[in-house]
Short mmCIF file of C-alpha atoms in Angstrom, two decimals:
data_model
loop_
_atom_site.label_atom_id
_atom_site.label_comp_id
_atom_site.label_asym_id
_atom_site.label_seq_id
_atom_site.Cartn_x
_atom_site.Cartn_y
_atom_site.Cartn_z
CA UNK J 1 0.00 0.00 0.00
CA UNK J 2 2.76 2.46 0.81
CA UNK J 3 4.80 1.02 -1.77
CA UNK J 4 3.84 4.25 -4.39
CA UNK J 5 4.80 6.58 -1.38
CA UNK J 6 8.55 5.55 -0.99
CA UNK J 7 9.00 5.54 -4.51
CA UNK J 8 7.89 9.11 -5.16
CA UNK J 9 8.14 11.22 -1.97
CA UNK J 10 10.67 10.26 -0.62
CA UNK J 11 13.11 8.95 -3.48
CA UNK J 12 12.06 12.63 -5.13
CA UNK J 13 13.11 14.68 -2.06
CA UNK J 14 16.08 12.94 -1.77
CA UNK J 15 17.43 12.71 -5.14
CA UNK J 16 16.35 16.71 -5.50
CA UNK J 17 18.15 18.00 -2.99
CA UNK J 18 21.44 15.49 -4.20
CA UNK J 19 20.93 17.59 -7.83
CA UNK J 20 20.77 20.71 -6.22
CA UNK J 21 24.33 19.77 -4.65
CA UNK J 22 24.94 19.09 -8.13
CA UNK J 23 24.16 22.16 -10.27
CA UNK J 24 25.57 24.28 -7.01
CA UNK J 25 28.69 22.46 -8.05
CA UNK J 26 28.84 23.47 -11.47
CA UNK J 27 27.97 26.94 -10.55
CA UNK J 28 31.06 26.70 -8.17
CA UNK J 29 33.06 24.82 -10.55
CA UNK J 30 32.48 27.51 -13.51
CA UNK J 31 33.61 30.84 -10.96
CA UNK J 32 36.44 29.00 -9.71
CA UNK J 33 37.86 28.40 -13.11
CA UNK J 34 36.77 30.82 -14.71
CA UNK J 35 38.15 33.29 -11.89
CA UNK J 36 34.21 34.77 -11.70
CA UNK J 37 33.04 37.09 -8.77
CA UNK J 38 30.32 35.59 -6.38
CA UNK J 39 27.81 37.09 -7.56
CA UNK J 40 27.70 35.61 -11.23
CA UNK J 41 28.64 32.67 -9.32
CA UNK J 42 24.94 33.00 -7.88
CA UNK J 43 23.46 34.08 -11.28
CA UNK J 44 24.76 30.81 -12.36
CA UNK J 45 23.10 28.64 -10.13
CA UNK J 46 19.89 30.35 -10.32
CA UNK J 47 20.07 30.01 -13.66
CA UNK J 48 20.47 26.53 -13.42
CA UNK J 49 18.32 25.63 -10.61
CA UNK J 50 15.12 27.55 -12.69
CA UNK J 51 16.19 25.01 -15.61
CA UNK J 52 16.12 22.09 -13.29
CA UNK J 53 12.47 23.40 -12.02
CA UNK J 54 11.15 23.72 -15.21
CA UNK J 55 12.41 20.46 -16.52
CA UNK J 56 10.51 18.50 -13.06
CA UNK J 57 7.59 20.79 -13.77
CA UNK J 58 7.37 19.47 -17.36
CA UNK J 59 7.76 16.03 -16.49
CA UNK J 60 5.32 15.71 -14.17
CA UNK J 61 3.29 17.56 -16.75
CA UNK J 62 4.06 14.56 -19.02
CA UNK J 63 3.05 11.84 -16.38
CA UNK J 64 0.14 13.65 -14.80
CA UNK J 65 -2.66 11.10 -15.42
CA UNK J 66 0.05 8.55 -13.95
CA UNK J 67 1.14 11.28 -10.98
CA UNK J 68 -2.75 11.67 -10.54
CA UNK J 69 -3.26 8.17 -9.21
CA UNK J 70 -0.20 7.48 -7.30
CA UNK J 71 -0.71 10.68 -5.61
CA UNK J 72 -4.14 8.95 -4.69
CA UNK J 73 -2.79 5.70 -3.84
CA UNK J 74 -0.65 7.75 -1.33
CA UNK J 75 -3.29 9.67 0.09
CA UNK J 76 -5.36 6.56 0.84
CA UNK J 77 -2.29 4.56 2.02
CA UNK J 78 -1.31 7.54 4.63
CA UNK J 79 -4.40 7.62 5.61
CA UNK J 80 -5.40 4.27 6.50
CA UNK J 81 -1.80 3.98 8.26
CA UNK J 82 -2.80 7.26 10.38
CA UNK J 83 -6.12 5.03 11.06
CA UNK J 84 -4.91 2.47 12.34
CA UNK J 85 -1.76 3.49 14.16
CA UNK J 86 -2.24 6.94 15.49
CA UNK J 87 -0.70 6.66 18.27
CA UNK J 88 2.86 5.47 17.27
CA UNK J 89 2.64 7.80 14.45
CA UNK J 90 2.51 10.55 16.57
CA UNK J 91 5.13 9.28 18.94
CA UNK J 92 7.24 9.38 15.67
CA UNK J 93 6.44 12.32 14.70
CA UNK J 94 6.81 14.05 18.22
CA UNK J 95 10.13 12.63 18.91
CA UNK J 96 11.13 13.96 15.30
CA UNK J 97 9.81 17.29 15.97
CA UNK J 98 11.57 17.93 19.39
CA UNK J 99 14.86 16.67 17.72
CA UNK J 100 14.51 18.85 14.83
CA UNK J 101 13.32 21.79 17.67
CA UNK J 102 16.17 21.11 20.19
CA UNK J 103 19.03 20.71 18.16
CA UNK J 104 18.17 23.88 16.47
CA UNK J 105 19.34 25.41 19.55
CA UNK J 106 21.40 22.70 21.40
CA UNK J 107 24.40 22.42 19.08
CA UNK J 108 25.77 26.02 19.69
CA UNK J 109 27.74 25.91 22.12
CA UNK J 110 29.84 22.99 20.04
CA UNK J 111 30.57 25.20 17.41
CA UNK J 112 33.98 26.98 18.68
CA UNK J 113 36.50 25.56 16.12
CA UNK J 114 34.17 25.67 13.14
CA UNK J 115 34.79 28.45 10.37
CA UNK J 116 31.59 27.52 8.04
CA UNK J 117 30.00 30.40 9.00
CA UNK J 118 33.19 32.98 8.90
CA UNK J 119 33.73 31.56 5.38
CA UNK J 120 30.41 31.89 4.46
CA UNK J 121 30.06 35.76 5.33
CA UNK J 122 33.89 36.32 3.59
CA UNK J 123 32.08 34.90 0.81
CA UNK J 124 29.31 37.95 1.15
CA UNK J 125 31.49 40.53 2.21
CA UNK J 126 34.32 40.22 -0.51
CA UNK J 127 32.31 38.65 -3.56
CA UNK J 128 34.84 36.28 -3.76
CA UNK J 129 35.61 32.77 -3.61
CA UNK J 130 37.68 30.96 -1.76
CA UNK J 131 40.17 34.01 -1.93
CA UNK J 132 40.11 35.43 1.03
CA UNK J 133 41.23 34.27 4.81
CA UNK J 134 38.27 34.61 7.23
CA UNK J 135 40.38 34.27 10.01
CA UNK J 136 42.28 37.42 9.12
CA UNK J 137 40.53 39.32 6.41
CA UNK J 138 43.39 38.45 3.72
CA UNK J 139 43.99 37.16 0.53
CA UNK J 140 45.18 33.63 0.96
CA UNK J 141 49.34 33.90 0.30
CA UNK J 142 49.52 30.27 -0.77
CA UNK J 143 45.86 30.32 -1.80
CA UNK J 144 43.63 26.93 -0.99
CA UNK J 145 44.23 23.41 -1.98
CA UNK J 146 42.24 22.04 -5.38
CA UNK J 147 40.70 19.15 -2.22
CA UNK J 148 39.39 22.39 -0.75
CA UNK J 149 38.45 24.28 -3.59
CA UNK J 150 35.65 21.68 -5.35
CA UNK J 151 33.74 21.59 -1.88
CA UNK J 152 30.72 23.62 -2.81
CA UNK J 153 28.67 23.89 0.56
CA UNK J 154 30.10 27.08 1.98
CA UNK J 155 29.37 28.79 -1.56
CA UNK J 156 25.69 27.12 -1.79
CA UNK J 157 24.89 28.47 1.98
CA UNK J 158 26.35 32.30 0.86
CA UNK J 159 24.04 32.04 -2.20
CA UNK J 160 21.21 30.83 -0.08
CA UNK J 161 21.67 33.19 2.78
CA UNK J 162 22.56 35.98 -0.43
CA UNK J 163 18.80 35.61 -1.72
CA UNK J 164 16.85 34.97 1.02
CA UNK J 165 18.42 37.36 3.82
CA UNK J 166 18.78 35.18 6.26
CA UNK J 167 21.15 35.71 9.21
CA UNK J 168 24.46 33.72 8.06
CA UNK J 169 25.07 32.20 11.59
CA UNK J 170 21.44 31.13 12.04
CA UNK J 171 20.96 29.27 8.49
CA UNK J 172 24.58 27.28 8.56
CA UNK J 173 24.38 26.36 12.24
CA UNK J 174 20.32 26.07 12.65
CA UNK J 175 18.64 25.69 10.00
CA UNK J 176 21.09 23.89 8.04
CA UNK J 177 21.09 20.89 10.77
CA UNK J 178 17.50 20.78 10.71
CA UNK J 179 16.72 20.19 7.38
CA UNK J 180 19.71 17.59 7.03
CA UNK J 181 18.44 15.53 9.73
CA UNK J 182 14.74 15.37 8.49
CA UNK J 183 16.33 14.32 4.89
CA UNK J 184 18.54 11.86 6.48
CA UNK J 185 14.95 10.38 8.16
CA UNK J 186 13.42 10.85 4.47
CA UNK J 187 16.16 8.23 3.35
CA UNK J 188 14.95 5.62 6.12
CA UNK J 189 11.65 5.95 5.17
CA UNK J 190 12.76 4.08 1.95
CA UNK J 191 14.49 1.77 3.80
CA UNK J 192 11.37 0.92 6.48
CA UNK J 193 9.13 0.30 2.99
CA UNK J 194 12.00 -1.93 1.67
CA UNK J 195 12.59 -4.07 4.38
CA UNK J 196 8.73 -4.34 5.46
CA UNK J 197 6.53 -3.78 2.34
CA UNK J 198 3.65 -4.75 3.51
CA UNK J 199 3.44 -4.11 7.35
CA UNK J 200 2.72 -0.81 8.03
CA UNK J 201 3.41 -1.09 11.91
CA UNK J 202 7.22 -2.46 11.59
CA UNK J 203 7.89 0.63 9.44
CA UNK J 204 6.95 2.94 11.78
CA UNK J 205 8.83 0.96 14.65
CA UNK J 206 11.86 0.83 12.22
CA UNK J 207 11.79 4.85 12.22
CA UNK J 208 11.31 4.77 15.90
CA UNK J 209 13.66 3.01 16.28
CA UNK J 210 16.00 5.13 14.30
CA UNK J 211 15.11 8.25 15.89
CA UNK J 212 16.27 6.50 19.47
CA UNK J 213 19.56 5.28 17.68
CA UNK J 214 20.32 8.77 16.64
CA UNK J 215 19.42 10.42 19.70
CA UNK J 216 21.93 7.48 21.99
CA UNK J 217 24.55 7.81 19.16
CA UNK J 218 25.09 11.40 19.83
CA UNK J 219 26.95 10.96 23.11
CA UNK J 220 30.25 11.00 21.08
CA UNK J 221 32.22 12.36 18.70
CA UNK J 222 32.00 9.13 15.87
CA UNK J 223 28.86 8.62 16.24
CA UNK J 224 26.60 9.20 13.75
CA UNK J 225 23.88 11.27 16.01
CA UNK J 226 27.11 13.32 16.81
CA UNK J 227 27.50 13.86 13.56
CA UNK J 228 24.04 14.72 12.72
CA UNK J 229 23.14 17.13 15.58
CA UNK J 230 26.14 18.90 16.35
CA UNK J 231 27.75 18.97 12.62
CA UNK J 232 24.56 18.64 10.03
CA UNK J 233 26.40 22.22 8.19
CA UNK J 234 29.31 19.81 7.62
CA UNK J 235 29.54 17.20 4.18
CA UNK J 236 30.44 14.28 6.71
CA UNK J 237 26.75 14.75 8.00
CA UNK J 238 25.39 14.92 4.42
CA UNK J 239 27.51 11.75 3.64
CA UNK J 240 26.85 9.88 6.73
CA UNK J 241 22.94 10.62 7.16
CA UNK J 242 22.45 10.65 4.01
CA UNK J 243 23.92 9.75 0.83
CA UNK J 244 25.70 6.30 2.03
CA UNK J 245 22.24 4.88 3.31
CA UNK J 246 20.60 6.02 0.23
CA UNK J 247 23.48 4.72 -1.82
CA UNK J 248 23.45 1.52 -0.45
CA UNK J 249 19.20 1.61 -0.70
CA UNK J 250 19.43 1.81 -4.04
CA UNK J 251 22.03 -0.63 -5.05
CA UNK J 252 19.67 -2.85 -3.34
CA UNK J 253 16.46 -1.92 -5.35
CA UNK J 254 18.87 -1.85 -8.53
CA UNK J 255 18.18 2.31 -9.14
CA UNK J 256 21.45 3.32 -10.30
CA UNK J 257 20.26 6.92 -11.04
CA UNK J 258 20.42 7.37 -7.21
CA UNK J 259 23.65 5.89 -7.05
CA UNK J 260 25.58 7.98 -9.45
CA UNK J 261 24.21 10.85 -7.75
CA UNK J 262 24.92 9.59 -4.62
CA UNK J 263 28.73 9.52 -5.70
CA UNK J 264 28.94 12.72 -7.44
CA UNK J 265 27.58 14.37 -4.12
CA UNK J 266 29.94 13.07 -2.05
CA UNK J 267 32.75 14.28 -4.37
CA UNK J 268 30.81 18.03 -3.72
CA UNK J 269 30.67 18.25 -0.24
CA UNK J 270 34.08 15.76 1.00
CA UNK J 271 36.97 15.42 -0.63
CA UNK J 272 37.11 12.24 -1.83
CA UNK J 273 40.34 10.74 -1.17
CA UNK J 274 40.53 12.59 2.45
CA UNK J 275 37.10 10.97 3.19
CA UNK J 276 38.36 7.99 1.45
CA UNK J 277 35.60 7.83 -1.07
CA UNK J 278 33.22 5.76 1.67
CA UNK J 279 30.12 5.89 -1.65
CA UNK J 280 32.38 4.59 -3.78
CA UNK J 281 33.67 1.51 -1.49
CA UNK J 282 30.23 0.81 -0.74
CA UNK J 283 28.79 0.56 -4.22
CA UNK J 284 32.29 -1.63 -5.53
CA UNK J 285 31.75 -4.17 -2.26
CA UNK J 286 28.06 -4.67 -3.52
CA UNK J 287 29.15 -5.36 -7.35
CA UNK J 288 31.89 -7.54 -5.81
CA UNK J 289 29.20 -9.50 -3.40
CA UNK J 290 26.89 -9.44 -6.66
CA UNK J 291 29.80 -11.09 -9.06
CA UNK J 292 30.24 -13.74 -6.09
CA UNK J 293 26.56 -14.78 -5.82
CA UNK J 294 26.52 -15.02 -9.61
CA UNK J 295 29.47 -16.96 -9.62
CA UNK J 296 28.53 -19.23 -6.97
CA UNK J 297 24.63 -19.52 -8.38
CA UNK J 298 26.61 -20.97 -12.07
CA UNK J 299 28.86 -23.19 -10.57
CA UNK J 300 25.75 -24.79 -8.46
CA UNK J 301 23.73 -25.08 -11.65
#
């Protein structure tokens, strides 16, 4: 029943935001070797991200006797799982909510070495990027490593912050966090409906269950709740929450759209030799499990 909901909710939202990392990085890419100002920088990208809306908007237009009736299907799926399991749904959805509430406040004071934000405003202040030292308000003498350079997060933020006014600090170290963590629960939702298809009260006990691993796991620094809470501005959140669950998801269910983007992304936001290229280890130990099982399947036939 909520099959048609995990494969258009929450796969959209998730693969959306992964090609907005995407065209932010070609935005990025084209300033930085191009030696462009900021500001076209942002042109750029809004240039590209009114494509990308206009190309979704047209092929939904295309599909929209087919969107109709999923959309329906979803409707009557959510609702009959509201029916019958109020309650834990809003346990869920109250535990998510204070999370998504407390955090926006509670990871402050954890903040002291971080520089996202200083960047960030440099960004603003000189038009620039990557150019400039935010710690002292000079051009770079040696300038930045290449590694460095490709990350495009701090320049995606500016622009964000750039058109929408808001306060720098608040949307990097709040609002950032926030909307990282609910995407990162967006992703399990895929994996409750693979793992339990059909049995609407085991997914919602699966995200439950998340939620509680999260919220234990962020007693420490490796953990991944750590990680999530008290560093969601950073591309190790992105990659940990985020694209490695979803990469893995959809090796399993054999969508290699997701994957590929799922790899690019974490190129964007870590460097991937530094972060050792986790996506693409993943993805080459399932084609290497795959290639046994096949291997093992012909010689038992």
């Amino acid at each position: 029943m909520l099959k048609s909901v995990c494969k258009t909710i929450p796969d959209r939202v998730v693969e959306c935001s992964l090609i907005v990392i995407g065209l932010a990085e070609a935005a990025h890419l084209s300033a930085l070797f191009l030696g462009l100002s900021f500001s076209v920088c942002t042109v750029i990208l809004a240039v590209l991200l009114s494509g990308g809306v206009l190309w979704n908007v047209w092929t939904a237009f295309r599909h929209r006797k087919q969107e109709g009736t999923s959309l329906g299907q979803e409707e009557k799926s959510f609702c009959k799982l509201l029916q019958d399991y109020p309650g834990w749904l809003l346990l869920l959805a109250g535990i998510i909510i204070l999370q998504a509430v407390w955090y926006y406040w509670a990871h402050m004071p954890y903040l002291k070495n971080d520089i996202t934000g200083e960047m960030v405003q440099t960004m603003l202040a000189s038009d620039r990027i990557y150019e400039v030292n935010p710690l002292t308000g000079q051009a770079f003498q040696d300038g930045m490593p290449m590694r460095l350079k490709i990350l495009v997060l701090p320049t995606l933020f500016a622009a964000v912050c750039k058109w929408t006014k808001i306060p720098v600090m608040l949307f990097c170290y709040s609002v950032v966090p926030c909307a990282v963590l609910l995407l990162s629960y967006t992703v399990y939702l895929g994996w409750a409906e693979y793992l339990f298809p059909r049995e609407g009260k085991k997914r919602i006990l699966f995200l439950l269950f998340t939620t509680l691993i999260f919220q234990f796991g962020a007693y420490s620094l490796p953990m991944d709740g750590y990680t999530l809470f008290f560093g969601g501005f950073q591309g190790e959140a992105l990659r940990t929450g985020i694209i490695l669950p979803y990469a893995l998801l959809c090796c399993l269910r054999h969508r290699w759209r997701g994957v590929i983007l799922c790899l690019l992304a974490e190129i964007c936001v870590v460097w991937t030799f530094y972060g050792l290229g986790y996506t693409a280890v993943m993805v080459a130990l399932y084609g290497g499990v795959r290639l046994l099982c096949f291997w093992i399947n012909g010689r038992k036939e």
